Coordinates of C-alpha atoms in Angstrom, one line a residue:
L1 CA 82.8 95.0 103.4
L2 CA 86.3 95.3 102.0
S3 CA 87.7 94.4 105.4
T4 CA 85.5 91.3 105.5
L5 CA 86.7 90.4 102.0
Y6 CA 90.3 90.7 103.2
Q7 CA 89.5 88.3 106.1
L8 CA 87.9 85.9 103.7
E9 CA 90.9 86.0 101.5
Q10 CA 93.0 84.8 104.5
S11 CA 90.6 82.2 105.8
Q12 CA 90.1 80.3 102.5
W13 CA 93.6 79.0 102.9
W14 CA 93.2 77.8 106.4
S15 CA 93.4 74.0 107.1
A16 CA 90.2 72.0 107.6
D17 CA 91.1 71.8 111.3
Q18 CA 91.5 75.6 111.6
L19 CA 88.2 76.2 109.8
H20 CA 86.4 73.8 112.1
Q21 CA 87.9 75.3 115.2
R22 CA 86.5 78.7 114.3
Q23 CA 83.2 77.1 113.4
R24 CA 83.1 75.6 116.9
Q25 CA 83.6 79.0 118.5
Q26 CA 80.7 80.4 116.5
L27 CA 78.5 77.4 117.2
T28 CA 79.1 77.8 120.9
R29 CA 77.6 81.2 120.7
L30 CA 74.8 80.1 118.5
L31 CA 73.7 77.2 120.7
Q32 CA 73.7 79.2 123.9
F33 CA 71.8 82.0 122.2
S34 CA 69.2 79.6 120.8
F35 CA 68.8 77.9 124.2
E36 CA 68.1 81.2 125.9
Q37 CA 66.2 83.1 123.2
V38 CA 64.4 80.6 120.9
P39 CA 61.5 78.7 122.5
A40 CA 61.6 75.8 120.1
Y41 CA 65.2 75.0 120.9
R42 CA 65.4 74.8 124.7
E43 CA 63.7 71.4 124.8
R44 CA 65.4 70.2 121.6
L45 CA 68.9 71.1 122.9
Q46 CA 68.2 69.7 126.4
A47 CA 67.2 66.4 124.9
A48 CA 70.5 66.2 123.1
G49 CA 72.4 66.7 126.4
Y50 CA 73.2 70.4 126.0
R51 CA 73.8 72.6 129.1
P52 CA 74.4 76.4 128.8
G53 CA 78.0 77.4 129.2
Q54 CA 79.5 74.1 128.4
P55 CA 82.4 73.9 125.8
F56 CA 81.4 72.9 122.3
D57 CA 81.3 69.1 121.8
D58 CA 81.1 67.5 118.3
A59 CA 79.4 64.4 119.6
L60 CA 76.7 66.5 121.4
F61 CA 76.2 68.6 118.3
H62 CA 75.6 65.5 116.2
A63 CA 73.1 64.3 118.8
I64 CA 70.9 67.3 118.0
P65 CA 68.2 65.9 115.6
T66 CA 68.1 67.3 112.1
L67 CA 65.4 69.9 111.4
T68 CA 63.2 69.2 108.4
R69 CA 61.5 71.6 106.1
T70 CA 58.1 70.3 107.4
E71 CA 59.2 71.0 111.0
V72 CA 60.2 74.5 110.1
Q73 CA 56.8 75.1 108.6
Q74 CA 55.0 73.6 111.6
L75 CA 57.1 75.4 114.3
G76 CA 56.8 78.8 112.6
T77 CA 57.4 81.7 115.0
A78 CA 58.6 79.3 117.7
L79 CA 61.9 79.3 115.9
H80 CA 62.1 83.2 116.0
S81 CA 64.4 84.6 118.6
R82 CA 62.8 86.7 121.3
Q83 CA 65.5 89.4 121.1
L84 CA 68.0 89.8 118.3
P85 CA 71.4 91.0 119.4
T86 CA 71.7 94.8 118.6
S87 CA 74.8 94.3 116.5
H88 CA 72.9 92.1 114.1
G89 CA 70.6 94.9 113.0
Q90 CA 67.0 94.3 112.1
A91 CA 65.2 91.0 111.3
H92 CA 63.6 90.6 107.9
P93 CA 61.5 87.8 106.3
V94 CA 63.0 85.5 103.7
Q95 CA 61.3 82.7 101.8
S96 CA 62.5 79.7 100.0
S97 CA 61.5 79.2 96.4
G98 CA 59.1 76.4 97.2
S99 CA 60.6 74.0 94.6
T100 CA 59.5 71.1 96.8
G101 CA 56.0 72.4 97.3
K102 CA 55.0 74.8 100.1
P103 CA 57.8 77.5 100.6
V104 CA 59.7 77.7 103.8
E105 CA 59.2 81.1 105.5
A106 CA 62.2 82.2 107.6
L107 CA 63.8 85.2 109.1
G108 CA 67.2 86.7 108.3
S109 CA 68.9 89.8 109.6
D110 CA 71.0 92.7 108.5
L111 CA 74.0 90.7 109.4
T112 CA 73.0 87.6 107.3
R113 CA 72.3 89.9 104.4
F114 CA 75.8 91.5 104.9
F115 CA 77.4 88.1 104.6
W116 CA 75.4 87.3 101.6
H117 CA 76.9 90.4 99.9
A118 CA 80.4 89.4 101.1
I119 CA 80.2 86.0 99.6
T120 CA 78.7 87.4 96.4
L121 CA 81.8 89.6 96.0
R122 CA 84.0 86.6 96.9
D123 CA 82.5 84.8 94.0
H124 CA 83.2 87.7 91.6
L125 CA 86.8 88.0 92.8
W126 CA 87.4 84.3 92.7
H127 CA 86.5 84.2 89.0
Q128 CA 88.2 87.5 88.2
R129 CA 85.2 89.1 86.6
D130 CA 85.8 92.4 85.0
F131 CA 83.4 94.8 86.7
S132 CA 83.6 97.3 83.7
G133 CA 81.9 94.7 81.5
R134 CA 78.2 94.4 80.7
F135 CA 76.2 92.1 82.9
A136 CA 72.9 90.5 81.9
G137 CA 70.5 88.5 84.1
I138 CA 67.6 86.5 82.9
R139 CA 65.7 85.5 86.0
P140 CA 62.0 84.8 87.0
D141 CA 61.4 88.3 88.3
R142 CA 60.6 91.9 87.2
N143 CA 62.0 95.2 88.4
E144 CA 60.3 97.5 90.9
K145 CA 58.1 99.0 88.1
G146 CA 56.8 95.6 87.1
E147 CA 58.7 95.6 83.8
D148 CA 60.0 92.4 82.2
A149 CA 63.0 94.1 80.7
F150 CA 65.1 96.9 82.3
A151 CA 68.5 98.5 82.3
L152 CA 70.7 99.9 85.1
P153 CA 73.8 102.1 84.9
S154 CA 75.8 99.6 87.1
W155 CA 75.9 96.0 88.4
G156 CA 74.0 97.2 91.5
K157 CA 74.7 96.2 95.1
P158 CA 77.0 94.9 96.5
V159 CA 79.4 95.6 93.7
D160 CA 78.5 99.3 93.7
W161 CA 79.4 99.7 97.3
V162 CA 83.1 99.0 96.6
F163 CA 83.8 99.0 92.9
P164 CA 82.9 101.1 89.9
S165 CA 81.1 98.9 87.3
G166 CA 79.6 98.8 83.8
P167 CA 75.9 98.6 82.9
S168 CA 73.6 95.8 83.7
F169 CA 70.4 94.5 82.1
G170 CA 67.6 92.3 83.3
L171 CA 64.9 90.3 81.6
N172 CA 62.1 88.1 83.0
S173 CA 62.9 84.4 82.2
R174 CA 59.2 83.8 81.5
V175 CA 59.5 85.8 78.3
D176 CA 59.6 83.7 75.2
V177 CA 63.1 82.3 74.5
S178 CA 63.2 83.7 71.0
R179 CA 62.7 87.2 72.5
Q180 CA 65.3 86.4 75.1
W181 CA 67.9 85.5 72.4
Q182 CA 67.2 88.7 70.4
W183 CA 67.5 90.7 73.7
L184 CA 70.9 89.1 74.4
L185 CA 72.1 89.9 70.9
A186 CA 71.1 93.5 71.4
Q187 CA 72.7 93.9 74.9
K188 CA 76.0 92.2 74.0
P189 CA 76.8 91.1 77.5
D190 CA 80.2 90.0 78.8
Y191 CA 78.5 88.0 81.6
L192 CA 75.1 86.1 81.6
L193 CA 73.3 84.9 84.7
T194 CA 70.3 82.6 84.4
L195 CA 68.7 79.3 85.5
P196 CA 70.1 76.1 84.0
S197 CA 66.8 75.1 82.5
N198 CA 66.5 78.5 80.8
L199 CA 70.0 78.2 79.6
R200 CA 69.2 74.9 78.0
E201 CA 66.4 76.5 76.0
L202 CA 68.8 79.4 75.0
L203 CA 71.4 76.9 73.8
H204 CA 68.8 75.2 71.6
H205 CA 67.8 78.5 70.1
A206 CA 71.4 79.6 69.6
Q207 CA 72.1 76.5 67.6
A208 CA 69.1 77.0 65.4
S209 CA 69.7 80.8 64.8
H210 CA 73.5 80.7 64.5
G211 CA 73.6 84.1 66.1
P212 CA 76.9 84.8 68.0
L213 CA 77.3 86.4 71.4
S214 CA 80.7 87.7 70.5
A215 CA 81.4 89.6 73.7
L216 CA 80.4 86.8 76.1
R217 CA 83.1 85.7 78.6
E218 CA 81.2 83.5 81.1
V219 CA 77.8 82.0 81.8
R220 CA 76.7 81.8 85.4
T221 CA 73.9 79.6 86.8
F222 CA 72.0 79.3 90.0
G223 CA 68.9 77.7 91.6
E224 CA 68.9 74.3 89.8
T225 CA 71.3 71.4 89.4
V226 CA 74.0 71.5 86.7
N227 CA 75.3 68.4 84.9
D228 CA 78.4 67.7 82.7
D229 CA 76.1 67.7 79.6
L230 CA 75.1 71.3 80.2
R231 CA 78.7 72.4 80.8
A232 CA 79.8 70.8 77.6
R233 CA 77.0 72.3 75.5
V234 CA 77.8 75.8 76.8
K235 CA 81.4 75.3 75.8
E236 CA 80.4 74.0 72.4
V237 CA 77.6 76.4 71.5
L238 CA 78.7 79.6 73.2
G239 CA 82.5 79.0 73.5
V240 CA 82.7 80.0 77.2
T241 CA 82.7 78.2 80.5
L242 CA 79.8 77.7 82.9
T243 CA 80.2 78.8 86.6
D244 CA 77.6 77.6 89.0
M245 CA 76.8 78.5 92.6
Y246 CA 74.9 76.7 95.4
S247 CA 72.6 78.7 97.6
S248 CA 69.2 78.8 99.3
Q249 CA 67.1 81.7 100.2
E250 CA 66.6 80.6 103.8
V251 CA 70.2 79.7 104.6
G252 CA 72.3 81.8 102.2
Y253 CA 75.3 80.6 100.2
L254 CA 76.3 77.0 100.8
A255 CA 79.1 76.6 98.2
L256 CA 80.8 78.4 95.3
Q257 CA 82.4 76.8 92.3
C258 CA 86.2 76.6 92.6
P259 CA 88.0 79.0 90.3
A260 CA 90.2 76.2 89.1
H261 CA 87.8 73.3 88.9
E262 CA 84.1 72.4 88.3
H263 CA 83.5 71.2 91.9
Y264 CA 82.3 73.4 94.7
H265 CA 83.9 74.9 97.9
V266 CA 81.6 75.0 101.0
Q267 CA 81.5 78.6 102.4
S268 CA 82.6 77.5 105.9
E269 CA 82.9 81.0 107.3
T270 CA 79.1 81.4 107.0
A271 CA 77.7 77.9 107.1
L272 CA 78.5 74.5 108.6
V273 CA 77.5 71.9 105.9
E274 CA 77.2 68.2 106.7
V275 CA 76.5 65.5 104.1
L276 CA 74.9 62.5 105.8
D277 CA 74.1 59.0 104.6
E278 CA 70.8 57.2 105.4
Q279 CA 72.2 56.1 108.8
G280 CA 73.1 59.6 109.7
K281 CA 76.8 59.2 109.4
H282 CA 79.0 61.7 107.6
C283 CA 79.8 60.7 104.0
S284 CA 83.3 60.2 102.8
P285 CA 84.6 61.5 99.5
G286 CA 82.8 59.8 96.6
E287 CA 79.6 59.1 98.7
V288 CA 76.3 60.9 98.1
G289 CA 74.2 62.0 101.1
R290 CA 71.6 64.5 102.4
V291 CA 72.8 68.1 102.8
I292 CA 72.4 69.4 106.4
V293 CA 73.1 73.1 107.0
T294 CA 73.6 75.3 110.0
P295 CA 73.9 79.0 109.1
L296 CA 76.4 80.4 111.5
Q297 CA 75.4 84.1 111.7
N298 CA 71.6 83.8 111.7
F299 CA 70.4 84.6 115.2
A300 CA 67.1 86.0 114.0
M301 CA 65.8 82.4 113.3
P302 CA 68.5 79.8 114.0
L303 CA 68.3 76.8 111.7
I304 CA 70.4 74.2 113.5
R305 CA 71.1 71.1 111.4
Y306 CA 68.5 72.0 108.8
E307 CA 67.8 69.5 106.0
V308 CA 67.5 71.7 102.9
G309 CA 66.2 68.7 100.9
D310 CA 69.2 68.4 98.6
Y311 CA 71.7 65.5 98.0
A312 CA 75.3 66.1 97.2
E313 CA 78.5 64.1 96.6
V314 CA 81.5 64.8 98.9
G315 CA 84.7 65.5 97.1
E316 CA 88.4 65.1 98.0
A317 CA 90.5 68.0 99.3
C318 CA 91.1 70.5 96.4
S319 CA 94.4 70.8 94.6
C320 CA 93.9 74.6 94.5
G321 CA 95.1 74.7 98.1
R322 CA 91.9 76.1 99.7
G323 CA 91.0 74.3 103.0
L324 CA 87.3 74.9 102.3
P325 CA 85.5 71.5 102.1
V326 CA 84.6 70.2 98.6
L327 CA 81.3 69.1 97.2
K328 CA 82.0 67.3 93.9
R329 CA 78.5 67.8 92.6
I330 CA 75.0 68.8 93.7
V331 CA 72.9 65.8 92.8
G332 CA 69.4 67.2 93.4
R333 CA 66.4 66.3 95.6
S334 CA 64.8 63.0 96.4
R335 CA 61.8 63.9 94.2
N336 CA 64.3 63.9 91.3
M337 CA 65.2 60.2 91.8
V338 CA 63.9 57.5 89.5
Q339 CA 62.6 54.2 91.1
T340 CA 62.4 50.8 89.5
P341 CA 59.8 48.2 90.3
E342 CA 62.5 46.3 92.3
G343 CA 62.9 49.4 94.6
R344 CA 66.2 50.7 93.2
C345 CA 66.4 54.5 93.4
Y346 CA 69.0 56.6 91.6
W347 CA 69.3 60.0 89.9
P348 CA 68.6 59.6 86.1
S349 CA 70.7 60.9 83.3
F350 CA 69.4 61.5 79.8
P351 CA 71.8 63.9 78.1
A352 CA 70.4 66.1 75.4
E353 CA 73.0 64.9 72.8
E354 CA 71.3 61.5 72.9
W355 CA 67.8 62.6 72.1
M356 CA 68.0 66.0 70.3
S357 CA 68.9 64.4 67.0
I358 CA 65.9 62.2 66.9
A359 CA 63.3 65.0 66.5
E360 CA 63.0 68.8 66.8
I361 CA 62.5 68.6 70.5
R362 CA 63.1 71.9 72.3
Q363 CA 62.7 70.6 75.9
I364 CA 62.0 67.4 77.7
Q365 CA 60.6 66.5 81.1
L366 CA 60.1 63.0 82.5
V367 CA 57.4 62.4 85.2
Q368 CA 57.3 59.1 86.9
H369 CA 53.7 58.1 88.0
T370 CA 54.2 54.4 88.8
P371 CA 57.3 52.2 89.3
E372 CA 56.7 50.8 85.8
S373 CA 55.8 53.8 83.8
I374 CA 57.0 57.3 83.0
E375 CA 55.3 60.2 81.2
V376 CA 57.6 61.9 78.7
R377 CA 56.6 65.5 78.1
L378 CA 58.1 67.0 74.9
A379 CA 58.1 70.7 74.0
M380 CA 58.0 70.6 70.2
S381 CA 56.0 71.5 67.1
G382 CA 54.3 68.7 65.2
E383 CA 54.1 65.1 66.2
L384 CA 56.5 62.2 66.6
S385 CA 56.5 59.6 63.8
L386 CA 56.2 55.9 64.8
E387 CA 59.9 55.5 64.0
Q388 CA 60.9 58.6 66.1
Q389 CA 58.8 57.2 69.0
Q390 CA 60.6 53.9 68.8
R391 CA 64.0 55.5 68.6
L392 CA 63.3 57.9 71.5
S393 CA 61.9 55.1 73.6
S394 CA 65.0 53.0 73.1
T395 CA 67.3 55.9 73.8
L396 CA 65.5 56.9 77.0
Q397 CA 65.3 53.3 78.3
R398 CA 69.0 52.9 77.7
S399 CA 69.8 56.2 79.4
L400 CA 67.5 55.3 82.4
N401 CA 69.0 51.8 82.5
Y402 CA 65.5 50.2 82.7
P403 CA 62.8 49.3 80.2
F404 CA 60.1 51.6 81.6
K405 CA 56.8 51.9 79.8
L406 CA 56.9 55.4 78.2
R407 CA 54.0 57.6 77.3
F408 CA 54.7 60.6 75.1
V409 CA 52.8 63.9 75.6
I410 CA 53.4 66.7 73.1
L411 CA 53.2 70.2 74.4
E412 CA 53.8 73.7 73.0
S413 CA 55.9 74.4 76.1
I414 CA 56.6 72.7 79.4
P415 CA 55.1 74.9 82.2
L416 CA 57.5 76.2 84.9
Q417 CA 56.8 75.9 88.6
A418 CA 55.4 78.9 90.4
N419 CA 59.0 79.9 91.4
G420 CA 60.1 80.0 87.7
K421 CA 62.3 76.9 88.1
Y422 CA 62.2 73.7 86.1
E423 CA 63.0 70.1 86.8
D424 CA 63.8 67.6 84.0
F425 CA 62.8 64.6 86.1
I426 CA 60.0 64.5 88.7
S427 CA 58.9 61.5 90.7
L428 CA 55.3 61.4 92.0
L429 CA 55.8 58.1 93.8

């Protein structure tokens, strides 16, 4: 693992051309293996003009049709390799979180798991985390004993394999946020990892309770989109920076936040990431498109040009000097886009600073049922006065840049999805 980390330390500084040349070498192996060992790919690759043994060709690769989540679900075991190379270890099941509905069931291998660990350590080293510190994770899971709260003597794998570390603590994110905050005050973590939606609730509670997390050095997030508003609130309320990561259970790490900036570096050593516009052309810096991923080491169930369902904005080359491609921001999924009656579609923005002062609202979620109307779910105690309704309507209509008809629904809490995640805007169109 340390040897691989040393290699990753070198490759991050390669030029874009050097990185792509190495990706071509790996893709040559992946395509040939998929043609020979994966039933679903033989016809798919032949139709694109692929012939075994031929040198890798970018045009031919781009002729391979993208693979949708629905197709992965329908093809099932036809995407499994007949015989995994011995050096890749054993195959094991992985499953997406199902944030767009039915989860995607896939296979990984000991090798893909190894590279997951390597990129995890790269992230720690990039951001110079002190392994002797106290680590706290608030995630939608329990430990092996089924406990909501638990403690470990170290940070666990993969850190344990190569570095001594301080204690770590875990708490199920479905626990009430007031209990979460008291738990954090008791644990005094140096580092906190949680979902962005859970973090928003914690920030609201922190402002109300005025309780300091004096030892905290960094907040880390995963699994949901992060916007500038959340980053600013973390800095204001907790006095630390927010570091995000972009990953998927079925494909592994896609990008890590740059140590020097808030944008993301694609993990080119383990995944080829394409960002395509609606015509299937590669996006230029500043353009937003669909994220298409080809994991480079997964021979157990190759996912060639797989549409993860996300949209991202391509960024310029980074001033930090790394040749790894840049994603300026992860925008979200198509179901998180608002649509006007005229057919305009865009990702909405309604920063908390614009509506929190209107009423004691703990959380907000917008659900679009028709092109003209949006349901506004509010987690709060009590009711909105007529004046508050009018102010909130004006604020949201201005933020959404359209005079939608708004219907307010007051809830004790906004239910999470089955995977423990939360979306602040959902389109049902």
